[in-house]
Short mmCIF file of C-alpha atoms in Angstrom, two decimals:
data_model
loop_
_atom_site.label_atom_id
_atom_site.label_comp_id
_atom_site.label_asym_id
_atom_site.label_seq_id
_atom_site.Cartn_x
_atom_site.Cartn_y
_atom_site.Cartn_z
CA UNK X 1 13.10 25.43 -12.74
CA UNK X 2 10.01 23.80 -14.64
CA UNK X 3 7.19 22.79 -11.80
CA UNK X 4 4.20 20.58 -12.48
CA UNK X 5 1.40 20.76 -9.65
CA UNK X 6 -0.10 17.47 -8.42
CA UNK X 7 -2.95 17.16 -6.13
CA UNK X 8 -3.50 14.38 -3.73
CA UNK X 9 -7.17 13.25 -3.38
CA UNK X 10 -8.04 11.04 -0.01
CA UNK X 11 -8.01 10.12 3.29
CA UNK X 12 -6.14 8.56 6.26
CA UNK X 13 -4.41 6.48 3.35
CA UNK X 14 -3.31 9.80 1.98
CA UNK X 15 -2.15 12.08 4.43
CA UNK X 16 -0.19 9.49 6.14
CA UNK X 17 -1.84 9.11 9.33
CA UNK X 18 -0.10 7.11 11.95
CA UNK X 19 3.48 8.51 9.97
CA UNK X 20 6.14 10.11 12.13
CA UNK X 21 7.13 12.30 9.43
CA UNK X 22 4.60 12.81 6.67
CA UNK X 23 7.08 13.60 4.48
CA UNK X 24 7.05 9.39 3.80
CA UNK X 25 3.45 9.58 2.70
CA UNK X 26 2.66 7.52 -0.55
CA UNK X 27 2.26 11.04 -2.20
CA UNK X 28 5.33 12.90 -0.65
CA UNK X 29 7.55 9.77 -2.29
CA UNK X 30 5.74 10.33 -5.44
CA UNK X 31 6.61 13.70 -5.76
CA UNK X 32 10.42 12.70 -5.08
CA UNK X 33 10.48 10.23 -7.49
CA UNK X 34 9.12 12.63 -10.06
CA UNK X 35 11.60 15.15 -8.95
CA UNK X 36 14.27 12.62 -9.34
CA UNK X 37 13.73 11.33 -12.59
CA UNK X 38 12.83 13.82 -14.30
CA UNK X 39 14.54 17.57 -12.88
CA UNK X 40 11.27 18.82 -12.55
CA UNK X 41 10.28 20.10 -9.41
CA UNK X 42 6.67 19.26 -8.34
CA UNK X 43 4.56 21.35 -6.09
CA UNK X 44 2.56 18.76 -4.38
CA UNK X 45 -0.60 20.04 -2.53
CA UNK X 46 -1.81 16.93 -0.06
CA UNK X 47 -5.43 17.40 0.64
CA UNK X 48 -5.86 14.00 1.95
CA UNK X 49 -7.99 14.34 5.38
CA UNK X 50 -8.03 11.68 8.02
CA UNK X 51 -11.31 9.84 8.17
CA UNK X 52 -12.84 11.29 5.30
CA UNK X 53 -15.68 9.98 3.27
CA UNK X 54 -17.11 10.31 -0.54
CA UNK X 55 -18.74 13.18 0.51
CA UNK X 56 -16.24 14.92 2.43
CA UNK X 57 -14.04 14.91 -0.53
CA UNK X 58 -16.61 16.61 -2.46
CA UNK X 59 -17.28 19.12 -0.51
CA UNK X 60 -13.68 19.84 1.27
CA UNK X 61 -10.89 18.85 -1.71
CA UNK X 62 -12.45 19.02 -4.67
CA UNK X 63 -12.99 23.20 -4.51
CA UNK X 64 -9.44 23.28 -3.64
CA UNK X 65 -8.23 20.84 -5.88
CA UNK X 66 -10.47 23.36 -8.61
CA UNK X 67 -8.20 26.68 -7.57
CA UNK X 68 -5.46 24.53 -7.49
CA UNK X 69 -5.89 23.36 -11.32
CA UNK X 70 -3.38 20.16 -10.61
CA UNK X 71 -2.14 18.61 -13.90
CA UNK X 72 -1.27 15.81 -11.85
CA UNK X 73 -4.22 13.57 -9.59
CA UNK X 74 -4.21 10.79 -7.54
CA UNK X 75 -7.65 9.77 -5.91
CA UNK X 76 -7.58 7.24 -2.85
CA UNK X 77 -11.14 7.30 -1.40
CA UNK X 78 -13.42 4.84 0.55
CA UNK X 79 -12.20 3.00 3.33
CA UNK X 80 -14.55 5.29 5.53
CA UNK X 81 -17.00 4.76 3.56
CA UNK X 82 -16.60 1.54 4.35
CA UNK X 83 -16.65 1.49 7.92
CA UNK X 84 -19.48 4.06 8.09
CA UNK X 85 -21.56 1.18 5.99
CA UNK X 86 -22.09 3.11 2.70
CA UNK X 87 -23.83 0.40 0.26
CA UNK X 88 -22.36 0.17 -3.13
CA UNK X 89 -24.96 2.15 -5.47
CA UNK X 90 -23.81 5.19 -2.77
CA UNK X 91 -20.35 5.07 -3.32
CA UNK X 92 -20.68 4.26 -7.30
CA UNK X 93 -23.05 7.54 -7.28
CA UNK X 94 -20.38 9.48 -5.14
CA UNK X 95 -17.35 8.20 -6.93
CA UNK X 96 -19.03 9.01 -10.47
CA UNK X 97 -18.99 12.69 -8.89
CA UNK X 98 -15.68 12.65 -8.20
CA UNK X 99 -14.33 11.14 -11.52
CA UNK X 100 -16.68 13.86 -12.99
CA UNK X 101 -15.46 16.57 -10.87
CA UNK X 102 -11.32 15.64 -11.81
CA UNK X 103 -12.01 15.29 -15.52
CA UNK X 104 -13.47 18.50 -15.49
CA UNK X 105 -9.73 19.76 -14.35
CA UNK X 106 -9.05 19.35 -18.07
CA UNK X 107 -5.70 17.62 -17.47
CA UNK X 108 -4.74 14.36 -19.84
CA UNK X 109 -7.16 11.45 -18.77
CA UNK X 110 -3.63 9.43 -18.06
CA UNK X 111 -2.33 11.59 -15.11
CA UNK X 112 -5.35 10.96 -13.24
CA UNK X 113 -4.87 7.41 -11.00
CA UNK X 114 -7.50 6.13 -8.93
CA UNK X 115 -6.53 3.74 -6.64
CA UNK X 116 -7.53 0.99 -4.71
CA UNK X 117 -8.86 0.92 -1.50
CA UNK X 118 -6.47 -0.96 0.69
CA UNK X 119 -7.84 -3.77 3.10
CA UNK X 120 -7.80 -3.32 6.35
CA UNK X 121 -10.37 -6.34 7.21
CA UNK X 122 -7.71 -8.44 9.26
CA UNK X 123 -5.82 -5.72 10.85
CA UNK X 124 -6.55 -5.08 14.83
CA UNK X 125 -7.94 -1.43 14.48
CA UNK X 126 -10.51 -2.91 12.64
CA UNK X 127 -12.53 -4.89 14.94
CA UNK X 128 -15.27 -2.16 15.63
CA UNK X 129 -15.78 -1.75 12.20
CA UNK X 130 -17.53 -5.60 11.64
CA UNK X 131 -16.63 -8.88 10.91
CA UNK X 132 -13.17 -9.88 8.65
CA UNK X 133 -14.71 -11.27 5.93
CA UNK X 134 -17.75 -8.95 5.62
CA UNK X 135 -15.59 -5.97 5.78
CA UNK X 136 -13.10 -7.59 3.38
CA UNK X 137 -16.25 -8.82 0.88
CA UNK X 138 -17.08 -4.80 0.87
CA UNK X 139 -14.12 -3.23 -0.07
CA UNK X 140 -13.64 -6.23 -2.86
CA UNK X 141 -17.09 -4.68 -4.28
CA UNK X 142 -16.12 -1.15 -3.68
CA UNK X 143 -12.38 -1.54 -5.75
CA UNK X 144 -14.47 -3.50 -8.42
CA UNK X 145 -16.71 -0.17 -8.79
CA UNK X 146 -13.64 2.18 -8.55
CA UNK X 147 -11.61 -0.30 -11.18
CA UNK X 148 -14.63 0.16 -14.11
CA UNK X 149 -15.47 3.90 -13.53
CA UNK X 150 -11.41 5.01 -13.97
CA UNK X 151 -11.41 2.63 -16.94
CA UNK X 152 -14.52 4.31 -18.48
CA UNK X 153 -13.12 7.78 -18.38
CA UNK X 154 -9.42 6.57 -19.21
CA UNK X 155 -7.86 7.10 -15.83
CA UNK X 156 -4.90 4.95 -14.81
CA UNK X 157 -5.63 2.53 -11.80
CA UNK X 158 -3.50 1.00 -9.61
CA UNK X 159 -4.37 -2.17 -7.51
CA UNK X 160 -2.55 -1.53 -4.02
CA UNK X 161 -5.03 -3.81 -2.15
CA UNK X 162 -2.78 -6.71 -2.35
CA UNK X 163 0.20 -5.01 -0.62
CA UNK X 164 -1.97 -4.14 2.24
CA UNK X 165 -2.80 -8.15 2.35
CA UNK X 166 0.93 -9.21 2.40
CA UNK X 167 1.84 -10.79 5.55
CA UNK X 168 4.68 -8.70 6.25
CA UNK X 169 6.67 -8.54 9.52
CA UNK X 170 9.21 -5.84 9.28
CA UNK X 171 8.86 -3.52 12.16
CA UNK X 172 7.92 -0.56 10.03
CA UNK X 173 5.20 -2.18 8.02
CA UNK X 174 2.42 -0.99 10.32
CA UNK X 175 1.92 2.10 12.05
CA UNK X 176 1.93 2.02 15.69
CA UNK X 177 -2.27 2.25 15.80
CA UNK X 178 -2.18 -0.93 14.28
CA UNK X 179 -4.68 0.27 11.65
CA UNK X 180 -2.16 2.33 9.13
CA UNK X 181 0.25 1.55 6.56
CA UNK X 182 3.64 2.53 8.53
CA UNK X 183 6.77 3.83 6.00
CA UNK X 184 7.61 0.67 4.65
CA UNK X 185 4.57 0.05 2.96
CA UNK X 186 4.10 3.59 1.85
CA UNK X 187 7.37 3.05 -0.20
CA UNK X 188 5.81 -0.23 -1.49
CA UNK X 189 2.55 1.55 -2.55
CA UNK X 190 4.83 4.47 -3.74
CA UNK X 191 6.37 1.57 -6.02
CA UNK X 192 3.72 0.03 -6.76
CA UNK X 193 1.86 3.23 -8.11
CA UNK X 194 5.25 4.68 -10.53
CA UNK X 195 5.26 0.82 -11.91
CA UNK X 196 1.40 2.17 -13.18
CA UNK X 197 1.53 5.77 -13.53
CA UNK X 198 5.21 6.49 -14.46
CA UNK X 199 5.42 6.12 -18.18
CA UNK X 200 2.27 8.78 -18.66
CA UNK X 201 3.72 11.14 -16.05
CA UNK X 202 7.82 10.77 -17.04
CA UNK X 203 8.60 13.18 -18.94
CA UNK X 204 5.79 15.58 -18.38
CA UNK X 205 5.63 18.43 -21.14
CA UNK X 206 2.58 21.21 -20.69
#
């Protein structure tokens, strides 16, 4: 059977922390989908990392992500680098690196999506990390640097940041810590980010 690999670039947000099963993961139900509509199986390699930063990334994933020569990317970076109090010329100067790093891959500047960091301002977990509204204010600047730097290389984004704002109630929503996206809204970013990506990854052809 045809493969394509795709690499997974991120954190918590990633990896699915807080999942029972991370088969549910945002990326896992990307990879289905693929499979799905097109009969091509993808080898998915998930090198998202629970509370990683910018710089973890760079030094951890991105060698991998190198041997693993992906010809599908998504990148979902920042929240820690939120909470850890990174100032936005940092993370526009570490993001830049990354972007670098992934075009370098040489794969079509269309399967590459960056997306959004989601906000977790209002959320319980959250408390230590500062105030609502300054935390919120933050990752509004940090999505606003990640939004121009994909557009300046051609990436795809993806906005997810308002489906982590929805008030939503089902009991599967959040994880149990309070903190994490639980399965439900992993399927809703997992829809959210076909509805973007999709068209430029269905069909793939090498």
């Amino acid at each position: 059977m045809e493969s394509i690999r795709y690499a997974a670039l991120g954190d918590s947000y990633t990896i699915g922390t807080g999942l029972a099963d991370e088969a549910r993961n945002f990326p896992s139900l990307l990879a289905r989908r693929l499979r799905e509509e097109t009969g091509i199986d993808v080898a998915l390699t998930n090198l998202g990392v629970n509370g990683y930063t910018t710089t973890d990334l760079i030094r951890e994933e991105l060698p991998i992500a190198r041997r693993v020569r992906p010809e599908l990317v998504t990148i979902l970076i920042g929240a820690n680098d939120v909470v850890q109090g990174s100032d936005e010329a940092t993370y526009r100067a570490r993001l830049n690196q990354i972007y670098e790093a992934v075009k370098q891959l040489g794969l079509p500047a269309e399967r590459v999506l960056a997306i959004s960091v989601p906000d977790f301002s209002a959320l319980p977990g959250a408390a230590p990390f500062g105030s609502a509204s300054d935390l919120r204010a933050r990752i509004d600047a940090f999505n606003d640097v990640g939004r121009s730097e994909a557009a300046s290389r051609g990436f795809r984004y993806a906005d997810i940041t308002a489906i982590s704002r929805e008030d939503n109630h089902s009991h599967d929503w959040m994880a149990d810590d309070g903190l994490h996206p639980g399965p439900a809204q992993h399927r809703a970013i997992a829809d959210r980010l076909w509805n973007v990506a999709g068209r430029a990854w269905n069909p793939i052809r090498g």
